[in-house]
Short mmCIF file of C-alpha atoms in Angstrom, two decimals:
data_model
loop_
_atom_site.label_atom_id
_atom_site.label_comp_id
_atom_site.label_asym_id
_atom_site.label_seq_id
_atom_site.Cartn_x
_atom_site.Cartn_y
_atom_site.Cartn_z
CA UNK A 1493 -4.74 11.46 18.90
CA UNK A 1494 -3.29 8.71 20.84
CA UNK A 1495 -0.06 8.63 18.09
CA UNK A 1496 0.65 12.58 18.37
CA UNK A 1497 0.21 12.95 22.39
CA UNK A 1498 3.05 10.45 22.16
CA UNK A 1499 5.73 12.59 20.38
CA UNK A 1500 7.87 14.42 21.69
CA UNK A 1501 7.43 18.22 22.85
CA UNK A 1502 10.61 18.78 20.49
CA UNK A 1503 9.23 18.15 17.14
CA UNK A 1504 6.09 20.30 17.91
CA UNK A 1505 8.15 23.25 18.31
CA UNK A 1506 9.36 23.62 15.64
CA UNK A 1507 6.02 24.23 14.12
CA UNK A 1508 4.50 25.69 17.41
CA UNK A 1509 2.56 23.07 18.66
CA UNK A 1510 0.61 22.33 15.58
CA UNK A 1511 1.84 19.76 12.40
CA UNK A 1512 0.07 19.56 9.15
CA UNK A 1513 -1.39 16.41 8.00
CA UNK A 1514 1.39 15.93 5.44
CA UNK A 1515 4.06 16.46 8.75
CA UNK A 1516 1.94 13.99 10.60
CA UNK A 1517 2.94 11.25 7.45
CA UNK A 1518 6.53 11.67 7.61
CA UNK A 1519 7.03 11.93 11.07
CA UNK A 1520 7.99 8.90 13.30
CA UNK A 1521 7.25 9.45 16.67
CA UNK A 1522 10.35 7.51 17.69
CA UNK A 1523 13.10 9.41 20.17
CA UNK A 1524 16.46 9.69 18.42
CA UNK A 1525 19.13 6.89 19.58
CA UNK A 1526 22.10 8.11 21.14
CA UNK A 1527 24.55 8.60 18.02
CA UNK A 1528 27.32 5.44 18.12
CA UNK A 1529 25.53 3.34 20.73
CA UNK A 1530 22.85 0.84 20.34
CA UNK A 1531 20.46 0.03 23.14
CA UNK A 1532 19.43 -3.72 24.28
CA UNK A 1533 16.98 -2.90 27.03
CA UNK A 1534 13.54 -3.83 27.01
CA UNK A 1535 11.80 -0.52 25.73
CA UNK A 1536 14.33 -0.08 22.65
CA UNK A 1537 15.46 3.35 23.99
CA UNK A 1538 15.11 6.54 26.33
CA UNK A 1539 10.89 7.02 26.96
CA UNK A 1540 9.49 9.92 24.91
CA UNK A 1541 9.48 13.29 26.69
CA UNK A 1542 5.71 14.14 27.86
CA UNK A 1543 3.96 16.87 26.04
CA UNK A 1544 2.79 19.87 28.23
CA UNK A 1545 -0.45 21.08 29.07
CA UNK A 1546 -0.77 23.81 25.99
CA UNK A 1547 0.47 21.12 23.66
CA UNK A 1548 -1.93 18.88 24.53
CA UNK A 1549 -4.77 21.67 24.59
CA UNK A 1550 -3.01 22.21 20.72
CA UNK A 1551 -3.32 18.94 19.49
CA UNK A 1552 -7.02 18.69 20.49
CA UNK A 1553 -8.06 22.09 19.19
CA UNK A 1554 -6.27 22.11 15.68
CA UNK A 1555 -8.65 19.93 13.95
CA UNK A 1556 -11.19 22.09 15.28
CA UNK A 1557 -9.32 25.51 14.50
CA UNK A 1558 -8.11 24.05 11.09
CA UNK A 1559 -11.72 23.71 9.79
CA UNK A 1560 -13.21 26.60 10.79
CA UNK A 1561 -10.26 28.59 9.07
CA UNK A 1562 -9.21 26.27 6.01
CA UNK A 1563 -7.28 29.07 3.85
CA UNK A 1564 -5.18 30.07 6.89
CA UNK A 1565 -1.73 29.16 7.34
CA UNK A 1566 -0.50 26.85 9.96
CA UNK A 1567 1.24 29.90 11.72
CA UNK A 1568 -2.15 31.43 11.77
CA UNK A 1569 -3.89 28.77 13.49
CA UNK A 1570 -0.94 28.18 16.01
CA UNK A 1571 -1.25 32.29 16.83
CA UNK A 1572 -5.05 31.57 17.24
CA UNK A 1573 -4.43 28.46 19.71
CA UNK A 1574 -1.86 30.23 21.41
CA UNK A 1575 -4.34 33.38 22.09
CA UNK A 1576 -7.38 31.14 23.00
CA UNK A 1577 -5.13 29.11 25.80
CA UNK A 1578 -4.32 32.43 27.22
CA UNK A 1579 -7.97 33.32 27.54
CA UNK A 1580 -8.99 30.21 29.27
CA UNK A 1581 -9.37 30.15 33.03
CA UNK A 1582 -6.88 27.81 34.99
CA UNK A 1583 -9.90 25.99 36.16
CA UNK A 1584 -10.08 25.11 32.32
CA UNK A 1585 -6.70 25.01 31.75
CA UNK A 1586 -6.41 22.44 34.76
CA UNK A 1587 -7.20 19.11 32.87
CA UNK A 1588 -4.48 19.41 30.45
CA UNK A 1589 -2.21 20.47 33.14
CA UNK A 1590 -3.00 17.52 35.26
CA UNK A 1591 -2.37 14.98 32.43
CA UNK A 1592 1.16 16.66 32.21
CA UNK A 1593 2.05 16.64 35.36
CA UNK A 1594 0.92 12.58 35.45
CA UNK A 1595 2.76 12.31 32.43
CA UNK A 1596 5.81 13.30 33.55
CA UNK A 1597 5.87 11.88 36.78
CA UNK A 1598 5.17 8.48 34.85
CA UNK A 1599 8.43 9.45 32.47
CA UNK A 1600 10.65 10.25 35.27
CA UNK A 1601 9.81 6.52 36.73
CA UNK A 1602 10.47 4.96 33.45
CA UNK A 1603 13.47 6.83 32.44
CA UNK A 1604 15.13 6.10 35.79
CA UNK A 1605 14.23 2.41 35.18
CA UNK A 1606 15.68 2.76 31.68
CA UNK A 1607 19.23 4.54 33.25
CA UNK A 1608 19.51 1.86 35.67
CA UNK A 1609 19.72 -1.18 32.43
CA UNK A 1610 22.17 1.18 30.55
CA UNK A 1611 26.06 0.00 30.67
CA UNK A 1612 28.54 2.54 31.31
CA UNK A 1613 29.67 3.42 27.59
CA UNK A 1614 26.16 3.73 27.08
CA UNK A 1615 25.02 6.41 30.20
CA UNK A 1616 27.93 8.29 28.72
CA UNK A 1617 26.82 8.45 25.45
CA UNK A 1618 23.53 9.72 26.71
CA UNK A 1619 25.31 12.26 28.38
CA UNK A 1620 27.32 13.55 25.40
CA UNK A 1621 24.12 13.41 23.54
CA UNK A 1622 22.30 15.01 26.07
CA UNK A 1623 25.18 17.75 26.33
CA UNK A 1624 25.06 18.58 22.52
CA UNK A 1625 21.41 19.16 22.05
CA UNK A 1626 22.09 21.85 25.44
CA UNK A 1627 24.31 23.28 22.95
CA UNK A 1628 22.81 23.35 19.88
CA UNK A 1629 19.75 24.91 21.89
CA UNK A 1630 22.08 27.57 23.07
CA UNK A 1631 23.84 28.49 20.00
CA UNK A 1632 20.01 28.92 18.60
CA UNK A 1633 18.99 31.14 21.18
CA UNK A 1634 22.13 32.81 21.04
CA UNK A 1635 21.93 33.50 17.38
CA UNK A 1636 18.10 34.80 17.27
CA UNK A 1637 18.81 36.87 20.24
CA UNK A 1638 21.54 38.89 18.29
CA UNK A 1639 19.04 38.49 15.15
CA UNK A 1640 16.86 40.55 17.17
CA UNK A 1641 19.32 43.07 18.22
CA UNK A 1642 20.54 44.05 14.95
CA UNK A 1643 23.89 42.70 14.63
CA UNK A 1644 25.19 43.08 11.12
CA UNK A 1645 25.49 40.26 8.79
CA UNK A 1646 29.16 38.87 8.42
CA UNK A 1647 31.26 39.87 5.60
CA UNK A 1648 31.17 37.60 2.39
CA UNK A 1649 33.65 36.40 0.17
CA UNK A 1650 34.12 36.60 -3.27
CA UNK A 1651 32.84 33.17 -4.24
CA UNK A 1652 29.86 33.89 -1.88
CA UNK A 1653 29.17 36.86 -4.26
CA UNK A 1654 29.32 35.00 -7.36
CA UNK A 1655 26.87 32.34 -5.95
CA UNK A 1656 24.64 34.71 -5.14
CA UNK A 1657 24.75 36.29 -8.40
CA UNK A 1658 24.39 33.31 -10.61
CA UNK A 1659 22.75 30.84 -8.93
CA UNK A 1660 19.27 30.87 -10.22
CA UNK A 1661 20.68 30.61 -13.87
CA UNK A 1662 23.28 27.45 -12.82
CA UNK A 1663 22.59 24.19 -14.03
CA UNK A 1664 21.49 21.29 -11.70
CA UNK A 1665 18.64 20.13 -10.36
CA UNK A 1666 19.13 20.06 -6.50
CA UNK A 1667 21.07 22.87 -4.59
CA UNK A 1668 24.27 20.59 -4.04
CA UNK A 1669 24.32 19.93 -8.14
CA UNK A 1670 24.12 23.82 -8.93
CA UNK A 1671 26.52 24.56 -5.89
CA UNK A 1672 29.21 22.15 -7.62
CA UNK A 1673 28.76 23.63 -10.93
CA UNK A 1674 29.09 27.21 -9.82
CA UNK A 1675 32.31 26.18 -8.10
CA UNK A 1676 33.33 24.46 -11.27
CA UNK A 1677 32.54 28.14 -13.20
CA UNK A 1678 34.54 29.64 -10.62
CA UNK A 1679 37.72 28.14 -10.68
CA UNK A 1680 37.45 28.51 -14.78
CA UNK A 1681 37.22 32.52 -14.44
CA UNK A 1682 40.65 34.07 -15.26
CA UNK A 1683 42.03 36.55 -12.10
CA UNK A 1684 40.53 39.50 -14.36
CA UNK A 1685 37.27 37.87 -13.89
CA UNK A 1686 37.64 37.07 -10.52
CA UNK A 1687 38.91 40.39 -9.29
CA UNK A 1688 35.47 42.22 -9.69
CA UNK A 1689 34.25 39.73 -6.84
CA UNK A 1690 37.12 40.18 -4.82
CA UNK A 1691 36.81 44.00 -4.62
CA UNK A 1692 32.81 43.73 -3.92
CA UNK A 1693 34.46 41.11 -1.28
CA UNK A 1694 36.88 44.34 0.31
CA UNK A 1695 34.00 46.06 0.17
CA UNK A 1696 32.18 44.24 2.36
CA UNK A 1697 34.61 43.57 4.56
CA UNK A 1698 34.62 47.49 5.15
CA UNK A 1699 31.22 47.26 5.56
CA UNK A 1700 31.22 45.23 8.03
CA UNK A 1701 33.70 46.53 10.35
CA UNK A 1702 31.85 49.88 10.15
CA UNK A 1703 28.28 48.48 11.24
CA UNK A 1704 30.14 46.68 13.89
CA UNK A 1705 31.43 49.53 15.27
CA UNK A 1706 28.15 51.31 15.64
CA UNK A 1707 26.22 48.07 16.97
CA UNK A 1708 29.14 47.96 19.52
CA UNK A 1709 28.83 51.04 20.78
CA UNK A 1710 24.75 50.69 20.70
CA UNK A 1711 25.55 47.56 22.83
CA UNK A 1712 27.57 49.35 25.36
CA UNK A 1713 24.90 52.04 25.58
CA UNK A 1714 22.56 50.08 26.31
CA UNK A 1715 24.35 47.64 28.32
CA UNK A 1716 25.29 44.91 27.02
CA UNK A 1717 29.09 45.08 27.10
CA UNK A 1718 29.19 40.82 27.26
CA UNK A 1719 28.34 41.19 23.21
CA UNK A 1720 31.20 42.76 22.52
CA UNK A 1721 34.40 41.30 20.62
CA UNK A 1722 37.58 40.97 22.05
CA UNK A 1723 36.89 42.35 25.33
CA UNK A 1724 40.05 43.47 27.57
CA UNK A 1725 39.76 41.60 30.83
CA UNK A 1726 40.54 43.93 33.81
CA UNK A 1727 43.71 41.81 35.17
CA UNK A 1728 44.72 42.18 38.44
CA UNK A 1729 48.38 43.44 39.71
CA UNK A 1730 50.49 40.44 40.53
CA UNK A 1731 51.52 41.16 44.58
CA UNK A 1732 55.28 40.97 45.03
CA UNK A 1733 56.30 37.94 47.08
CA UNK A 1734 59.14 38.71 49.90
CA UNK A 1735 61.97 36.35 50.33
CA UNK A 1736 62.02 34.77 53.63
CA UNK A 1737 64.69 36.16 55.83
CA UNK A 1738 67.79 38.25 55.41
CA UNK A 1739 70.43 35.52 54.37
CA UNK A 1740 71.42 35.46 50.86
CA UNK A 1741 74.12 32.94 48.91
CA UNK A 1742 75.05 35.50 46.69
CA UNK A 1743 79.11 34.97 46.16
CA UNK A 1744 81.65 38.01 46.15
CA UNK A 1745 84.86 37.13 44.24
CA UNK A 1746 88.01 39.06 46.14
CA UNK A 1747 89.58 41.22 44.13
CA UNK A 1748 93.16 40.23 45.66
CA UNK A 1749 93.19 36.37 46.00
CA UNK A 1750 90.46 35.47 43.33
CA UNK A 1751 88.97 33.35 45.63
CA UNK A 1752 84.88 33.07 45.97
CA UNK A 1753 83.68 34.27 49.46
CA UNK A 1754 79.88 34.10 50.28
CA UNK A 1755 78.47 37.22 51.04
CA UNK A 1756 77.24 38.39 54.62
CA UNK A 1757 74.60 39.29 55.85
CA UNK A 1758 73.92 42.75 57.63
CA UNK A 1759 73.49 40.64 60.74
CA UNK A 1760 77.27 38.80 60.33
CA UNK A 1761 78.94 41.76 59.25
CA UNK A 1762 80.27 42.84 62.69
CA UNK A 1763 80.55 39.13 64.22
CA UNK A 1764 83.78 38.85 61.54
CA UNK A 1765 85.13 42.03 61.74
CA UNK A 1766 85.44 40.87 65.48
CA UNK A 1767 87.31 37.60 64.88
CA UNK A 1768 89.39 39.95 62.13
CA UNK A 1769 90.65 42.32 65.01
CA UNK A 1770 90.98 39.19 67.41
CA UNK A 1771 93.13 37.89 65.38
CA UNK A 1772 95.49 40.80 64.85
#
Protein backbone atom coordinates (compact mmCIF):
# COMPACT_ATOMS: atom_id res chain seq x y z
CA UNK A 1 0.00 0.00 0.00
CA UNK A 2 2.67 2.12 1.33
CA UNK A 3 4.79 1.51 -2.29
CA UNK A 4 1.67 2.54 -4.62
CA UNK A 5 0.37 5.71 -2.46
CA UNK A 6 3.91 6.77 -3.32
CA UNK A 7 3.67 6.93 -7.17
CA UNK A 8 2.85 9.36 -8.92
CA UNK A 9 -0.85 10.50 -9.92
CA UNK A 10 0.62 10.27 -13.64
CA UNK A 11 1.16 6.65 -14.05
CA UNK A 12 -2.32 5.85 -12.53
CA UNK A 13 -3.96 7.59 -15.24
CA UNK A 14 -3.19 6.03 -17.63
CA UNK A 15 -5.01 3.03 -16.35
CA UNK A 16 -7.61 5.14 -14.35
CA UNK A 17 -6.51 4.89 -11.04
CA UNK A 18 -6.19 1.18 -10.86
CA UNK A 19 -2.79 -1.10 -12.06
CA UNK A 20 -2.83 -4.79 -12.37
CA UNK A 21 -0.58 -6.86 -10.36
CA UNK A 22 1.63 -7.59 -13.37
CA UNK A 23 1.79 -3.33 -13.83
CA UNK A 24 2.56 -3.15 -10.17
CA UNK A 25 6.00 -5.56 -11.11
CA UNK A 26 7.30 -3.46 -13.75
CA UNK A 27 6.65 -0.27 -12.48
CA UNK A 28 9.28 1.81 -10.51
CA UNK A 29 7.80 4.30 -8.56
CA UNK A 30 10.74 6.61 -9.26
CA UNK A 31 9.93 10.35 -10.88
CA UNK A 32 11.61 10.70 -14.26
CA UNK A 33 15.05 12.80 -14.16
CA UNK A 34 15.10 15.83 -16.07
CA UNK A 35 16.43 14.56 -19.62
CA UNK A 36 20.44 15.79 -19.94
CA UNK A 37 20.89 16.81 -16.31
CA UNK A 38 21.86 14.80 -13.37
CA UNK A 39 20.89 15.79 -9.87
CA UNK A 40 23.42 15.81 -6.70
CA UNK A 41 21.02 16.90 -3.99
CA UNK A 42 20.21 14.96 -1.12
CA UNK A 43 16.79 13.31 -2.20
CA UNK A 44 18.19 12.11 -5.75
CA UNK A 45 15.51 14.19 -7.58
CA UNK A 46 12.16 16.30 -7.74
CA UNK A 47 9.63 14.63 -4.69
CA UNK A 48 6.87 12.46 -6.20
CA UNK A 49 3.62 14.30 -6.96
CA UNK A 50 0.89 13.36 -4.14
CA UNK A 51 -1.93 11.19 -5.19
CA UNK A 52 -5.49 12.72 -4.76
CA UNK A 53 -8.22 11.82 -2.66
CA UNK A 54 -10.13 9.34 -5.35
CA UNK A 55 -6.78 7.77 -6.06
CA UNK A 56 -6.15 7.00 -2.82
CA UNK A 57 -9.90 5.81 -2.19
CA UNK A 58 -8.79 3.56 -5.66
CA UNK A 59 -5.89 2.02 -4.43
CA UNK A 60 -7.61 0.86 -1.19
CA UNK A 61 -10.77 -0.43 -2.83
CA UNK A 62 -9.27 -2.42 -5.86
CA UNK A 63 -8.18 -5.37 -3.98
CA UNK A 64 -11.50 -5.38 -2.60
CA UNK A 65 -13.41 -4.69 -6.02
CA UNK A 66 -10.93 -7.06 -7.87
CA UNK A 67 -12.09 -10.10 -5.82
CA UNK A 68 -15.47 -9.75 -5.71
CA UNK A 69 -15.45 -9.43 -9.65
CA UNK A 70 -12.38 -11.68 -10.78
CA UNK A 71 -13.45 -12.17 -14.62
CA UNK A 72 -13.91 -8.40 -15.06
CA UNK A 73 -11.59 -6.27 -16.81
CA UNK A 74 -9.53 -3.66 -15.19
CA UNK A 75 -11.68 -0.94 -17.04
CA UNK A 76 -14.60 -2.55 -15.39
CA UNK A 77 -13.46 -2.30 -11.97
CA UNK A 78 -12.05 1.32 -12.47
CA UNK A 79 -15.89 2.27 -13.89
CA UNK A 80 -17.14 0.52 -10.65
CA UNK A 81 -14.65 2.61 -8.28
CA UNK A 82 -15.29 5.59 -10.11
CA UNK A 83 -19.29 5.16 -9.59
CA UNK A 84 -18.97 4.07 -5.88
CA UNK A 85 -16.71 7.41 -5.03
CA UNK A 86 -19.46 9.39 -6.53
CA UNK A 87 -22.00 7.80 -4.25
CA UNK A 88 -20.14 8.38 -1.10
CA UNK A 89 -20.99 11.34 1.10
CA UNK A 90 -18.19 14.07 1.51
CA UNK A 91 -18.27 13.25 5.14
CA UNK A 92 -16.85 9.84 3.76
CA UNK A 93 -15.07 11.15 1.14
CA UNK A 94 -13.30 13.57 3.75
CA UNK A 95 -10.44 11.21 5.00
CA UNK A 96 -8.95 10.66 1.71
CA UNK A 97 -9.31 14.24 0.95
CA UNK A 98 -7.55 15.30 4.05
CA UNK A 99 -4.52 12.99 3.44
CA UNK A 100 -4.26 14.85 0.01
CA UNK A 101 -4.44 17.97 0.99
CA UNK A 102 -1.49 17.03 3.86
CA UNK A 103 0.19 15.44 1.17
CA UNK A 104 0.57 18.11 -0.91
CA UNK A 105 1.20 20.71 1.40
CA UNK A 106 4.16 18.37 2.61
CA UNK A 107 5.32 18.20 -1.37
CA UNK A 108 5.14 21.82 -1.92
CA UNK A 109 7.68 22.21 1.28
CA UNK A 110 9.96 19.64 -0.08
CA UNK A 111 9.96 20.59 -3.63
CA UNK A 112 10.73 24.21 -2.74
CA UNK A 113 13.59 22.84 -0.57
CA UNK A 114 14.64 20.70 -3.54
CA UNK A 115 14.48 24.10 -6.12
CA UNK A 116 16.46 26.00 -3.76
CA UNK A 117 19.79 23.08 -4.04
CA UNK A 118 19.28 23.05 -7.88
CA UNK A 119 22.11 25.10 -9.98
CA UNK A 120 20.97 27.22 -12.66
CA UNK A 121 21.46 24.79 -15.78
CA UNK A 122 19.63 22.52 -13.73
CA UNK A 123 16.19 24.82 -12.68
CA UNK A 124 16.23 25.31 -16.41
CA UNK A 125 16.20 21.99 -17.37
CA UNK A 126 13.31 21.43 -15.05
CA UNK A 127 11.65 24.04 -16.72
CA UNK A 128 12.05 22.75 -20.29
CA UNK A 129 11.03 19.47 -18.91
CA UNK A 130 8.30 20.79 -17.15
CA UNK A 131 7.25 22.82 -20.41
CA UNK A 132 7.21 19.65 -22.67
CA UNK A 133 5.08 17.37 -20.62
CA UNK A 134 2.44 20.85 -20.73
CA UNK A 135 2.74 20.10 -24.26
CA UNK A 136 2.55 16.73 -24.80
CA UNK A 137 -0.61 16.94 -22.40
CA UNK A 138 -2.03 19.45 -24.77
CA UNK A 139 -1.41 17.91 -28.02
CA UNK A 140 -3.31 14.73 -26.25
CA UNK A 141 -6.20 16.58 -25.34
CA UNK A 142 -6.13 18.31 -28.45
CA UNK A 143 -6.11 15.20 -30.51
CA UNK A 144 -9.02 13.21 -28.52
CA UNK A 145 -11.04 16.30 -28.55
CA UNK A 146 -11.11 16.32 -32.46
CA UNK A 147 -11.34 12.32 -32.09
CA UNK A 148 -14.53 13.06 -30.57
CA UNK A 149 -15.74 15.51 -33.02
CA UNK A 150 -15.38 13.52 -36.03
CA UNK A 151 -12.58 14.89 -37.87
CA UNK A 152 -11.62 12.68 -40.75
CA UNK A 153 -8.60 10.59 -40.73
CA UNK A 154 -5.60 12.09 -42.81
CA UNK A 155 -4.92 10.95 -46.22
CA UNK A 156 -2.40 7.97 -46.66
CA UNK A 157 0.23 7.29 -48.92
CA UNK A 158 0.94 4.67 -51.10
CA UNK A 159 3.48 2.82 -48.98
CA UNK A 160 1.00 3.30 -46.05
CA UNK A 161 -1.42 1.24 -48.25
CA UNK A 162 0.84 -1.48 -49.00
CA UNK A 163 1.71 -1.88 -45.24
CA UNK A 164 -1.54 -2.14 -44.44
CA UNK A 165 -2.22 -4.66 -46.96
CA UNK A 166 0.60 -7.01 -46.34
CA UNK A 167 1.63 -6.74 -43.10
CA UNK A 168 0.21 -9.66 -41.33
CA UNK A 169 1.80 -12.01 -44.04
CA UNK A 170 5.55 -10.07 -43.76
CA UNK A 171 8.27 -11.79 -42.27
CA UNK A 172 9.78 -10.72 -38.86
CA UNK A 173 9.19 -11.23 -35.60
CA UNK A 174 8.74 -7.74 -33.95
CA UNK A 175 6.86 -4.80 -35.75
CA UNK A 176 10.23 -2.88 -36.59
CA UNK A 177 11.61 -6.37 -38.37
CA UNK A 178 8.32 -6.73 -40.57
CA UNK A 179 8.23 -2.82 -41.08
CA UNK A 180 11.90 -3.09 -42.65
CA UNK A 181 11.06 -5.96 -44.75
CA UNK A 182 7.91 -4.48 -46.20
CA UNK A 183 9.99 -1.43 -47.08
CA UNK A 184 12.56 -3.72 -48.55
CA UNK A 185 9.39 -5.39 -50.81
CA UNK A 186 8.54 -2.00 -51.66
CA UNK A 187 11.34 -0.51 -53.17
CA UNK A 188 11.70 -4.06 -55.25
CA UNK A 189 8.06 -3.48 -56.90
CA UNK A 190 8.51 -2.18 -60.51
CA UNK A 191 6.41 1.47 -61.11
CA UNK A 192 3.60 -0.93 -62.68
CA UNK A 193 3.37 -2.44 -59.33
CA UNK A 194 3.59 0.50 -57.48
CA UNK A 195 1.10 2.56 -59.41
CA UNK A 196 -2.03 0.59 -58.11
CA UNK A 197 -1.01 2.07 -54.56
CA UNK A 198 -0.43 5.34 -55.78
CA UNK A 199 -3.90 5.74 -57.36
CA UNK A 200 -5.69 4.17 -54.06
CA UNK A 201 -3.17 7.00 -52.58
CA UNK A 202 -5.11 9.95 -55.08
CA UNK A 203 -7.92 8.48 -53.98
CA UNK A 204 -7.63 9.16 -50.68
CA UNK A 205 -6.34 12.24 -50.95
CA UNK A 206 -9.82 13.14 -52.61
CA UNK A 207 -11.30 11.65 -49.89
CA UNK A 208 -10.03 13.51 -47.63
CA UNK A 209 -10.43 16.92 -48.85
CA UNK A 210 -14.15 16.11 -49.32
CA UNK A 211 -14.83 14.99 -45.55
CA UNK A 212 -12.92 18.02 -44.62
CA UNK A 213 -15.03 20.16 -46.25
CA UNK A 214 -18.18 18.90 -44.64
CA UNK A 215 -16.55 18.66 -41.00
CA UNK A 216 -15.57 22.34 -41.70
CA UNK A 217 -18.61 23.56 -42.37
CA UNK A 218 -20.21 21.28 -39.38
CA UNK A 219 -17.56 23.17 -37.30
CA UNK A 220 -18.63 26.56 -38.32
CA UNK A 221 -22.25 25.60 -37.68
CA UNK A 222 -21.80 24.76 -34.69
CA UNK A 223 -19.25 27.15 -33.71
CA UNK A 224 -16.21 26.28 -33.67
CA UNK A 225 -14.58 28.38 -36.38
CA UNK A 226 -10.89 28.13 -34.25
CA UNK A 227 -10.84 24.31 -35.89
CA UNK A 228 -10.70 25.42 -39.04
CA UNK A 229 -7.58 25.38 -41.52
CA UNK A 230 -6.07 28.24 -42.87
CA UNK A 231 -8.21 30.77 -41.40
CA UNK A 232 -8.12 34.45 -43.04
CA UNK A 233 -7.27 36.84 -40.26
CA UNK A 234 -9.48 40.00 -40.45
CA UNK A 235 -6.43 42.62 -40.94
CA UNK A 236 -6.90 45.93 -40.17
CA UNK A 237 -6.51 49.09 -42.73
CA UNK A 238 -3.09 50.58 -42.30
CA UNK A 239 -4.00 54.61 -41.34
CA UNK A 240 -2.15 56.97 -43.65
CA UNK A 241 0.55 58.92 -41.82
CA UNK A 242 0.68 62.88 -42.77
CA UNK A 243 3.95 64.50 -43.37
CA UNK A 244 4.71 67.14 -40.94
CA UNK A 245 4.34 70.56 -42.40
CA UNK A 246 4.09 72.07 -45.82
CA UNK A 247 7.88 72.31 -46.85
CA UNK A 248 9.07 69.89 -49.30
CA UNK A 249 12.90 69.43 -50.93
CA UNK A 250 11.55 68.33 -53.98
CA UNK A 251 14.03 69.99 -56.85
CA UNK A 252 12.61 71.65 -60.14
CA UNK A 253 15.25 71.66 -62.94
CA UNK A 254 14.70 75.14 -65.15
CA UNK A 255 13.97 74.51 -68.35
CA UNK A 256 16.21 77.60 -69.59
CA UNK A 257 19.48 77.50 -67.52
CA UNK A 258 19.49 73.71 -66.51
CA UNK A 259 20.17 74.62 -63.24
CA UNK A 260 18.42 72.71 -60.05
CA UNK A 261 16.15 75.12 -58.04
CA UNK A 262 14.35 73.77 -54.85
CA UNK A 263 10.85 73.98 -55.04
CA UNK A 264 8.57 76.46 -52.94
CA UNK A 265 6.31 76.18 -50.91
CA UNK A 266 2.68 77.66 -51.25
CA UNK A 267 3.69 79.83 -48.32
CA UNK A 268 7.13 81.31 -50.26
CA UNK A 269 5.58 81.60 -53.47
CA UNK A 270 4.61 85.31 -53.20
CA UNK A 271 7.64 86.35 -50.77
CA UNK A 272 9.93 85.80 -54.26
CA UNK A 273 7.79 87.02 -56.69
CA UNK A 274 8.21 90.20 -54.44
CA UNK A 275 12.02 90.36 -54.42
CA UNK A 276 11.51 89.40 -58.46
CA UNK A 277 9.51 92.73 -59.06
CA UNK A 278 11.90 94.60 -56.51
CA UNK A 279 14.41 93.90 -58.40
CA UNK A 280 13.13 95.02 -61.79
Amino acid sequence: MATLISCGPGFFAKTLGLLSSRSLARCTCVCPAVRGVSFSTSSGGPPKRPLTGYLRYAVQQRPAVAKQYPDVRIVEITKKIAQEWRLLSPEQKKPYQEAALAAREVYKEEMTIFKEQLTLAQATALKEEKRQKVARRRAIRKKRELTMLGKPKRPRSAFNIFMSEHFQEATGESMQSKMKNLFEDWSKLRISQKQVYMQLAEDDKIRYKNEMKSWEEHMVEVGREDLIRNRKKKTKPKKSVKAKGNKTNTKVVSESKGTETPASSPGTGKSASRAKKAEE
